[in-house]
Amino acid sequence: MRRAVSELNLIENGDRIAVGVSGGKDSLALLSALAAYRRFSPERYELCAITVDLGLGADYTPVADLCQTLDVPYLCERTDIGDIIFNVRKEKNPCSLCSKMRRGALATVMQREGYQKLALGHHADDLAETFLLSLFYEGRLSTFAPKAFMSRSGVTVIRPLVYTHEADIAAYVRDAHLPVVHNPCPANHQTQREYVKNLIASVRKDIPIARERMIAAITHPERNNLWEVPAQKNTDNS
C-alpha cells in the first residue's frame, strides 16, 4: 500500500479521506492499513469510515467497535438501495447499479461531512477481473484507475491496495482478527465478477503466471500493442 500511495500520488498533505467500508475483508484491511499508516506517512491526513447500509439486515456493530479501537470516526448511512434493486427493479445483474447507487450515497455523506477523497478497497486481482469483465461483457479494453476524479460530486477516488493481491489481504485480515461482516446480498457469489474470478483461477492451473502477466500488462502501458486505425486517404480531387 505504501508503494502505491507514493508512486501514484494517492495521498496529499491535508487530505480528508473517507474509507468506504462494506464490512468485507478488503475494505476492513484498507481501513486498518490507512489508520496505521498515519504514524509513518510524510503527508498528514484525516480519516473516517463510511458504511452504506443497503437495508438487507447486516449488523455493522463490529465495524463501529473496530473504528473506535483505530481512533477513526465512523458513519453508517442507512438506505433502501437493497429494496430498490431486488424488489422494485428486480435487477438480474444488480452489481453495476448497486455500485453506482452506493457511490452516490457515499459522495452525499462525504459532501455533508467535508471529506474530498474516497478510498476504496479494490486490489490487484480486482484490476484483472474488471479488465476481463469489460472485455467480455462490454467489448471494451478498460479497467479502473488507481486515482480518478468524479466531476459530478467533486470527489477523488483512490485505491491504495491496487498493488496488493487478494490472498495477502485475506491472510492479513485473518492474522489481525478483523471483524468481517456477513454479506446478506442475495447475489453474493452469483455474479459476473464471480464467474470471471473462477475463470482466472481455472486458467492459472495451466498457466500459473497468467494473473501476474495480466496485471503487468495493465499497469505497464508501454507493453500495449493494439490496433491503430490508419489515417483515411484524401479523396478530395478539387
PDB file of C-alpha atoms in Angstrom:
ATOM      1  CA  MET A   1       0.000   0.000   0.000  1.00  0.00           C
ATOM      2  CA  ARG A   2       2.811   2.395   0.850  1.00  0.00           C
ATOM      3  CA  ARG A   3       4.348   1.835  -2.586  1.00  0.00           C
ATOM      4  CA  ALA A   4       1.027   2.599  -4.311  1.00  0.00           C
ATOM      5  CA  VAL A   5       0.462   5.745  -2.243  1.00  0.00           C
ATOM      6  CA  SER A   6       3.951   7.007  -3.058  1.00  0.00           C
ATOM      7  CA  GLU A   7       4.240   6.040  -6.740  1.00  0.00           C
ATOM      8  CA  LEU A   8       0.708   7.040  -7.704  1.00  0.00           C
ATOM      9  CA  ASN A   9       0.475  10.175  -5.533  1.00  0.00           C
ATOM     10  CA  LEU A  10      -2.723   8.987  -3.875  1.00  0.00           C
ATOM     11  CA  ILE A  11      -2.464  10.990  -0.625  1.00  0.00           C
ATOM     12  CA  GLU A  12      -1.534  14.657  -0.285  1.00  0.00           C
ATOM     13  CA  ASN A  13      -0.866  16.747   2.759  1.00  0.00           C
ATOM     14  CA  GLY A  14      -4.071  17.928   4.414  1.00  0.00           C
ATOM     15  CA  ASP A  15      -6.345  15.344   2.755  1.00  0.00           C
ATOM     16  CA  ARG A  16      -9.572  14.382   4.461  1.00  0.00           C
ATOM     17  CA  ILE A  17     -10.092  10.768   3.395  1.00  0.00           C
ATOM     18  CA  ALA A  18     -13.233   8.687   3.781  1.00  0.00           C
ATOM     19  CA  VAL A  19     -12.829   4.918   3.552  1.00  0.00           C
ATOM     20  CA  GLY A  20     -15.805   3.148   2.009  1.00  0.00           C
ATOM     21  CA  VAL A  21     -16.308   0.238   4.410  1.00  0.00           C
ATOM     22  CA  SER A  22     -18.680  -2.510   3.301  1.00  0.00           C
ATOM     23  CA  GLY A  23     -17.678  -4.807   6.142  1.00  0.00           C
ATOM     24  CA  GLY A  24     -15.871  -7.150   3.755  1.00  0.00           C
ATOM     25  CA  LYS A  25     -12.236  -8.161   4.130  1.00  0.00           C
ATOM     26  CA  ASP A  26     -10.863  -5.731   1.516  1.00  0.00           C
ATOM     27  CA  SER A  27     -12.376  -2.560   2.961  1.00  0.00           C
ATOM     28  CA  LEU A  28     -11.534  -3.578   6.535  1.00  0.00           C
ATOM     29  CA  ALA A  29      -7.912  -4.267   5.584  1.00  0.00           C
ATOM     30  CA  LEU A  30      -7.709  -0.888   3.835  1.00  0.00           C
ATOM     31  CA  LEU A  31      -9.186   0.919   6.834  1.00  0.00           C
ATOM     32  CA  SER A  32      -6.782  -0.769   9.234  1.00  0.00           C
ATOM     33  CA  ALA A  33      -3.766  -0.108   6.989  1.00  0.00           C
ATOM     34  CA  LEU A  34      -4.604   3.572   6.421  1.00  0.00           C
ATOM     35  CA  ALA A  35      -5.169   4.065  10.140  1.00  0.00           C
ATOM     36  CA  ALA A  36      -1.734   2.584  10.874  1.00  0.00           C
ATOM     37  CA  TYR A  37      -0.072   4.481   8.021  1.00  0.00           C
ATOM     38  CA  ARG A  38      -0.951   7.796   9.670  1.00  0.00           C
ATOM     39  CA  ARG A  39       2.015   7.205  12.004  1.00  0.00           C
ATOM     40  CA  PHE A  40       4.524   6.917   9.148  1.00  0.00           C
ATOM     41  CA  SER A  41       3.114   8.959   6.281  1.00  0.00           C
ATOM     42  CA  PRO A  42       5.091  12.079   5.294  1.00  0.00           C
ATOM     43  CA  GLU A  43       1.708  13.609   4.376  1.00  0.00           C
ATOM     44  CA  ARG A  44      -0.659  14.416   7.225  1.00  0.00           C
ATOM     45  CA  TYR A  45      -4.259  13.369   6.594  1.00  0.00           C
ATOM     46  CA  GLU A  46      -7.550  12.860   8.391  1.00  0.00           C
ATOM     47  CA  LEU A  47      -9.500   9.630   8.163  1.00  0.00           C
ATOM     48  CA  CYS A  48     -13.076   8.483   8.637  1.00  0.00           C
ATOM     49  CA  ALA A  49     -15.004   5.330   7.739  1.00  0.00           C
ATOM     50  CA  ILE A  50     -18.378   5.345   5.990  1.00  0.00           C
ATOM     51  CA  THR A  51     -20.691   2.367   5.556  1.00  0.00           C
ATOM     52  CA  VAL A  52     -23.671   2.488   3.212  1.00  0.00           C
ATOM     53  CA  ASP A  53     -26.234   0.157   4.782  1.00  0.00           C
ATOM     54  CA  LEU A  54     -28.242  -1.349   1.912  1.00  0.00           C
ATOM     55  CA  GLY A  55     -31.083  -2.304   4.245  1.00  0.00           C
ATOM     56  CA  LEU A  56     -30.504  -6.049   3.877  1.00  0.00           C
ATOM     57  CA  GLY A  57     -30.121  -6.776   7.582  1.00  0.00           C
ATOM     58  CA  ALA A  58     -26.339  -6.676   8.056  1.00  0.00           C
ATOM     59  CA  ASP A  59     -25.027  -5.898  11.561  1.00  0.00           C
ATOM     60  CA  TYR A  60     -22.221  -3.321  11.440  1.00  0.00           C
ATOM     61  CA  THR A  61     -21.672  -3.125  15.208  1.00  0.00           C
ATOM     62  CA  PRO A  62     -18.295  -4.913  14.931  1.00  0.00           C
ATOM     63  CA  VAL A  63     -17.160  -2.319  12.378  1.00  0.00           C
ATOM     64  CA  ALA A  64     -18.133   0.518  14.704  1.00  0.00           C
ATOM     65  CA  ASP A  65     -16.167  -1.170  17.512  1.00  0.00           C
ATOM     66  CA  LEU A  66     -13.112  -1.555  15.250  1.00  0.00           C
ATOM     67  CA  CYS A  67     -13.249   2.128  14.273  1.00  0.00           C
ATOM     68  CA  GLN A  68     -13.300   3.104  17.942  1.00  0.00           C
ATOM     69  CA  THR A  69     -10.195   0.965  18.504  1.00  0.00           C
ATOM     70  CA  LEU A  70      -8.459   2.567  15.493  1.00  0.00           C
ATOM     71  CA  ASP A  71      -9.482   6.101  16.582  1.00  0.00           C
ATOM     72  CA  VAL A  72     -11.352   6.634  13.310  1.00  0.00           C
ATOM     73  CA  PRO A  73     -14.775   8.364  13.191  1.00  0.00           C
ATOM     74  CA  TYR A  74     -17.465   6.016  11.865  1.00  0.00           C
ATOM     75  CA  LEU A  75     -20.597   6.937   9.915  1.00  0.00           C
ATOM     76  CA  CYS A  76     -23.285   4.437   8.877  1.00  0.00           C
ATOM     77  CA  GLU A  77     -25.695   5.739   6.226  1.00  0.00           C
ATOM     78  CA  ARG A  78     -28.932   3.757   6.139  1.00  0.00           C
ATOM     79  CA  THR A  79     -30.554   3.422   2.696  1.00  0.00           C
ATOM     80  CA  ASP A  80     -33.188   1.386   0.842  1.00  0.00           C
ATOM     81  CA  ILE A  81     -30.833   0.514  -2.029  1.00  0.00           C
ATOM     82  CA  GLY A  82     -31.305  -3.223  -1.487  1.00  0.00           C
ATOM     83  CA  ASP A  83     -35.096  -2.955  -1.678  1.00  0.00           C
ATOM     84  CA  ILE A  84     -34.925  -0.822  -4.822  1.00  0.00           C
ATOM     85  CA  ILE A  85     -32.582  -3.213  -6.633  1.00  0.00           C
ATOM     86  CA  PHE A  86     -34.063  -6.573  -5.653  1.00  0.00           C
ATOM     87  CA  ASN A  87     -37.747  -5.858  -5.003  1.00  0.00           C
ATOM     88  CA  VAL A  88     -38.656  -2.773  -7.043  1.00  0.00           C
ATOM     89  CA  ARG A  89     -36.441  -3.107 -10.116  1.00  0.00           C
ATOM     90  CA  LYS A  90     -35.792  -6.866  -9.785  1.00  0.00           C
ATOM     91  CA  GLU A  91     -32.357  -6.496 -11.399  1.00  0.00           C
ATOM     92  CA  LYS A  92     -30.941  -9.687 -12.957  1.00  0.00           C
ATOM     93  CA  ASN A  93     -27.386  -8.296 -12.830  1.00  0.00           C
ATOM     94  CA  PRO A  94     -27.594  -5.962  -9.823  1.00  0.00           C
ATOM     95  CA  CYS A  95     -23.901  -5.237  -9.148  1.00  0.00           C
ATOM     96  CA  SER A  96     -23.424  -2.342 -11.572  1.00  0.00           C
ATOM     97  CA  LEU A  97     -26.485  -0.392 -10.400  1.00  0.00           C
ATOM     98  CA  CYS A  98     -25.754  -1.184  -6.756  1.00  0.00           C
ATOM     99  CA  SER A  99     -22.207   0.129  -7.137  1.00  0.00           C
ATOM    100  CA  LYS A 100     -23.435   3.390  -8.691  1.00  0.00           C
ATOM    101  CA  MET A 101     -26.063   3.929  -6.006  1.00  0.00           C
ATOM    102  CA  ARG A 102     -23.644   3.149  -3.177  1.00  0.00           C
ATOM    103  CA  ARG A 103     -21.081   5.509  -4.699  1.00  0.00           C
ATOM    104  CA  GLY A 104     -23.716   8.233  -4.875  1.00  0.00           C
ATOM    105  CA  ALA A 105     -24.677   7.686  -1.237  1.00  0.00           C
ATOM    106  CA  LEU A 106     -21.014   7.798  -0.188  1.00  0.00           C
ATOM    107  CA  ALA A 107     -20.494  11.059  -2.078  1.00  0.00           C
ATOM    108  CA  THR A 108     -23.535  12.601  -0.384  1.00  0.00           C
ATOM    109  CA  VAL A 109     -22.208  11.763   3.087  1.00  0.00           C
ATOM    110  CA  MET A 110     -18.728  12.992   2.160  1.00  0.00           C
ATOM    111  CA  GLN A 111     -20.037  16.336   0.940  1.00  0.00           C
ATOM    112  CA  ARG A 112     -22.061  16.717   4.123  1.00  0.00           C
ATOM    113  CA  GLU A 113     -19.083  15.904   6.352  1.00  0.00           C
ATOM    114  CA  GLY A 114     -16.401  17.738   4.348  1.00  0.00           C
ATOM    115  CA  TYR A 115     -14.306  14.826   3.015  1.00  0.00           C
ATOM    116  CA  GLN A 116     -12.903  15.141  -0.509  1.00  0.00           C
ATOM    117  CA  LYS A 117     -11.190  11.775  -1.098  1.00  0.00           C
ATOM    118  CA  LEU A 118     -12.822   8.349  -1.124  1.00  0.00           C
ATOM    119  CA  ALA A 119     -10.572   5.326  -0.518  1.00  0.00           C
ATOM    120  CA  LEU A 120     -11.883   2.017  -1.868  1.00  0.00           C
ATOM    121  CA  GLY A 121     -10.540  -1.476  -1.221  1.00  0.00           C
ATOM    122  CA  HIS A 122     -10.065  -2.637  -4.815  1.00  0.00           C
ATOM    123  CA  HIS A 123      -6.912  -4.747  -5.152  1.00  0.00           C
ATOM    124  CA  ALA A 124      -4.698  -6.205  -7.897  1.00  0.00           C
ATOM    125  CA  ASP A 125      -6.982  -9.205  -8.501  1.00  0.00           C
ATOM    126  CA  ASP A 126      -9.940  -6.825  -8.950  1.00  0.00           C
ATOM    127  CA  LEU A 127      -7.873  -4.973 -11.552  1.00  0.00           C
ATOM    128  CA  ALA A 128      -7.514  -8.105 -13.708  1.00  0.00           C
ATOM    129  CA  GLU A 129     -11.112  -9.205 -13.151  1.00  0.00           C
ATOM    130  CA  THR A 130     -12.507  -5.798 -14.119  1.00  0.00           C
ATOM    131  CA  PHE A 131     -10.409  -5.854 -17.294  1.00  0.00           C
ATOM    132  CA  LEU A 132     -11.928  -9.193 -18.353  1.00  0.00           C
ATOM    133  CA  LEU A 133     -15.433  -8.092 -17.354  1.00  0.00           C
ATOM    134  CA  SER A 134     -15.122  -5.047 -19.618  1.00  0.00           C
ATOM    135  CA  LEU A 135     -13.682  -7.162 -22.435  1.00  0.00           C
ATOM    136  CA  PHE A 136     -16.235  -9.997 -22.285  1.00  0.00           C
ATOM    137  CA  TYR A 137     -19.430  -8.131 -21.415  1.00  0.00           C
ATOM    138  CA  GLU A 138     -18.852  -4.640 -22.849  1.00  0.00           C
ATOM    139  CA  GLY A 139     -16.370  -5.197 -25.697  1.00  0.00           C
ATOM    140  CA  ARG A 140     -14.003  -2.623 -24.207  1.00  0.00           C
ATOM    141  CA  LEU A 141     -10.361  -2.741 -23.140  1.00  0.00           C
ATOM    142  CA  SER A 142     -10.858  -0.974 -19.825  1.00  0.00           C
ATOM    143  CA  THR A 143     -10.402  -1.247 -16.076  1.00  0.00           C
ATOM    144  CA  PHE A 144     -10.465   1.111 -13.085  1.00  0.00           C
ATOM    145  CA  ALA A 145      -7.789   3.727 -12.408  1.00  0.00           C
ATOM    146  CA  PRO A 146      -5.861   3.919  -9.121  1.00  0.00           C
ATOM    147  CA  LYS A 147      -6.907   7.568  -8.853  1.00  0.00           C
ATOM    148  CA  ALA A 148      -9.921   9.178 -10.508  1.00  0.00           C
ATOM    149  CA  PHE A 149     -11.833  12.439 -10.127  1.00  0.00           C
ATOM    150  CA  MET A 150     -15.645  12.270 -10.178  1.00  0.00           C
ATOM    151  CA  SER A 151     -16.672  15.616 -11.631  1.00  0.00           C
ATOM    152  CA  ARG A 152     -20.343  15.387 -10.630  1.00  0.00           C
ATOM    153  CA  SER A 153     -19.634  15.054  -6.920  1.00  0.00           C
ATOM    154  CA  GLY A 154     -16.185  16.651  -6.765  1.00  0.00           C
ATOM    155  CA  VAL A 155     -14.843  13.515  -5.042  1.00  0.00           C
ATOM    156  CA  THR A 156     -11.472  11.955  -5.878  1.00  0.00           C
ATOM    157  CA  VAL A 157     -11.460   8.146  -5.674  1.00  0.00           C
ATOM    158  CA  ILE A 158      -8.215   6.452  -4.638  1.00  0.00           C
ATOM    159  CA  ARG A 159      -7.392   2.730  -4.477  1.00  0.00           C
ATOM    160  CA  PRO A 160      -4.351   2.264  -2.217  1.00  0.00           C
ATOM    161  CA  LEU A 161      -4.473  -1.563  -2.393  1.00  0.00           C
ATOM    162  CA  VAL A 162      -4.144  -1.666  -6.183  1.00  0.00           C
ATOM    163  CA  TYR A 163      -0.728  -3.381  -5.970  1.00  0.00           C
ATOM    164  CA  THR A 164      -1.853  -5.852  -3.272  1.00  0.00           C
ATOM    165  CA  HIS A 165      -3.059  -9.392  -4.014  1.00  0.00           C
ATOM    166  CA  GLU A 166      -6.317 -10.676  -2.553  1.00  0.00           C
ATOM    167  CA  ALA A 167      -4.596 -13.655  -0.899  1.00  0.00           C
ATOM    168  CA  ASP A 168      -2.312 -11.316   1.056  1.00  0.00           C
ATOM    169  CA  ILE A 169      -5.302  -9.242   2.157  1.00  0.00           C
ATOM    170  CA  ALA A 170      -7.153 -12.360   3.314  1.00  0.00           C
ATOM    171  CA  ALA A 171      -4.103 -13.512   5.300  1.00  0.00           C
ATOM    172  CA  TYR A 172      -3.748 -10.091   6.947  1.00  0.00           C
ATOM    173  CA  VAL A 173      -7.439  -9.948   7.887  1.00  0.00           C
ATOM    174  CA  ARG A 174      -7.197 -13.425   9.419  1.00  0.00           C
ATOM    175  CA  ASP A 175      -3.991 -12.684  11.352  1.00  0.00           C
ATOM    176  CA  ALA A 176      -5.248  -9.296  12.577  1.00  0.00           C
ATOM    177  CA  HIS A 177      -8.644 -10.774  13.558  1.00  0.00           C
ATOM    178  CA  LEU A 178     -10.540  -8.050  11.694  1.00  0.00           C
ATOM    179  CA  PRO A 179     -14.344  -8.391  12.107  1.00  0.00           C
ATOM    180  CA  VAL A 180     -15.615  -9.329   8.648  1.00  0.00           C
ATOM    181  CA  VAL A 181     -19.372  -8.749   8.415  1.00  0.00           C
ATOM    182  CA  HIS A 182     -21.535 -11.428   6.798  1.00  0.00           C
ATOM    183  CA  ASN A 183     -22.723 -10.275   3.377  1.00  0.00           C
ATOM    184  CA  PRO A 184     -26.517 -10.812   3.161  1.00  0.00           C
ATOM    185  CA  CYS A 185     -26.742  -9.781  -0.514  1.00  0.00           C
ATOM    186  CA  PRO A 186     -28.921 -12.296  -2.458  1.00  0.00           C
ATOM    187  CA  ALA A 187     -26.498 -12.034  -5.420  1.00  0.00           C
ATOM    188  CA  ASN A 188     -23.385 -12.829  -3.388  1.00  0.00           C
ATOM    189  CA  HIS A 189     -21.159 -15.382  -5.225  1.00  0.00           C
ATOM    190  CA  GLN A 190     -23.598 -15.478  -8.173  1.00  0.00           C
ATOM    191  CA  THR A 191     -22.327 -12.530 -10.197  1.00  0.00           C
ATOM    192  CA  GLN A 192     -20.453 -11.989 -13.449  1.00  0.00           C
ATOM    193  CA  ARG A 193     -17.408 -10.983 -11.373  1.00  0.00           C
ATOM    194  CA  GLU A 194     -17.525 -14.292  -9.526  1.00  0.00           C
ATOM    195  CA  TYR A 195     -17.587 -16.105 -12.864  1.00  0.00           C
ATOM    196  CA  VAL A 196     -14.522 -14.193 -14.075  1.00  0.00           C
ATOM    197  CA  LYS A 197     -12.731 -14.786 -10.748  1.00  0.00           C
ATOM    198  CA  ASN A 198     -13.283 -18.522 -11.130  1.00  0.00           C
ATOM    199  CA  LEU A 199     -12.222 -18.357 -14.779  1.00  0.00           C
ATOM    200  CA  ILE A 200      -8.874 -16.783 -13.879  1.00  0.00           C
ATOM    201  CA  ALA A 201      -8.366 -19.407 -11.173  1.00  0.00           C
ATOM    202  CA  SER A 202      -9.032 -22.137 -13.743  1.00  0.00           C
ATOM    203  CA  VAL A 203      -6.598 -20.636 -16.272  1.00  0.00           C
ATOM    204  CA  ARG A 204      -3.905 -20.387 -13.583  1.00  0.00           C
ATOM    205  CA  LYS A 205      -3.998 -24.168 -13.138  1.00  0.00           C
ATOM    206  CA  ASP A 206      -2.412 -24.463 -16.601  1.00  0.00           C
ATOM    207  CA  ILE A 207      -0.673 -21.057 -16.710  1.00  0.00           C
ATOM    208  CA  PRO A 208       0.343 -20.151 -13.127  1.00  0.00           C
ATOM    209  CA  ILE A 209       1.713 -16.749 -14.144  1.00  0.00           C
ATOM    210  CA  ALA A 210      -1.408 -15.712 -16.099  1.00  0.00           C
ATOM    211  CA  ARG A 211      -2.811 -13.348 -13.445  1.00  0.00           C
ATOM    212  CA  GLU A 212       0.534 -11.638 -12.829  1.00  0.00           C
ATOM    213  CA  ARG A 213       1.050 -11.185 -16.582  1.00  0.00           C
ATOM    214  CA  MET A 214      -2.408  -9.610 -16.925  1.00  0.00           C
ATOM    215  CA  ILE A 215      -1.751  -7.189 -14.083  1.00  0.00           C
ATOM    216  CA  ALA A 216       1.676  -6.315 -15.503  1.00  0.00           C
ATOM    217  CA  ALA A 217       0.183  -5.617 -18.941  1.00  0.00           C
ATOM    218  CA  ILE A 218      -2.416  -3.300 -17.390  1.00  0.00           C
ATOM    219  CA  THR A 219      -0.012  -1.413 -15.121  1.00  0.00           C
ATOM    220  CA  HIS A 220       2.703  -1.018 -17.813  1.00  0.00           C
ATOM    221  CA  PRO A 221       1.014   0.812 -20.728  1.00  0.00           C
ATOM    222  CA  GLU A 222       4.239   0.703 -22.747  1.00  0.00           C
ATOM    223  CA  ARG A 223       3.540  -3.013 -23.251  1.00  0.00           C
ATOM    224  CA  ASN A 224       0.285  -2.337 -25.099  1.00  0.00           C
ATOM    225  CA  ASN A 225       0.348  -3.134 -28.790  1.00  0.00           C
ATOM    226  CA  LEU A 226      -3.185  -2.727 -30.070  1.00  0.00           C
ATOM    227  CA  TRP A 227      -4.597  -1.729 -33.432  1.00  0.00           C
ATOM    228  CA  GLU A 228      -4.062   1.775 -34.684  1.00  0.00           C
ATOM    229  CA  VAL A 229      -6.669   2.980 -37.154  1.00  0.00           C
ATOM    230  CA  PRO A 230      -4.851   4.112 -40.329  1.00  0.00           C
ATOM    231  CA  ALA A 231      -5.424   7.660 -41.472  1.00  0.00           C
ATOM    232  CA  GLN A 232      -8.003   7.932 -44.227  1.00  0.00           C
ATOM    233  CA  LYS A 233      -6.752   8.810 -47.691  1.00  0.00           C
ATOM    234  CA  ASN A 234      -7.574  12.239 -49.001  1.00  0.00           C
ATOM    235  CA  THR A 235     -10.134  11.707 -51.821  1.00  0.00           C
ATOM    236  CA  ASP A 236     -10.686  15.392 -52.471  1.00  0.00           C
ATOM    237  CA  ASN A 237      -9.787  15.873 -56.171  1.00  0.00           C
ATOM    238  CA  SER A 238     -10.806  19.514 -56.387  1.00  0.00           C
TER     239      SER A 238
END
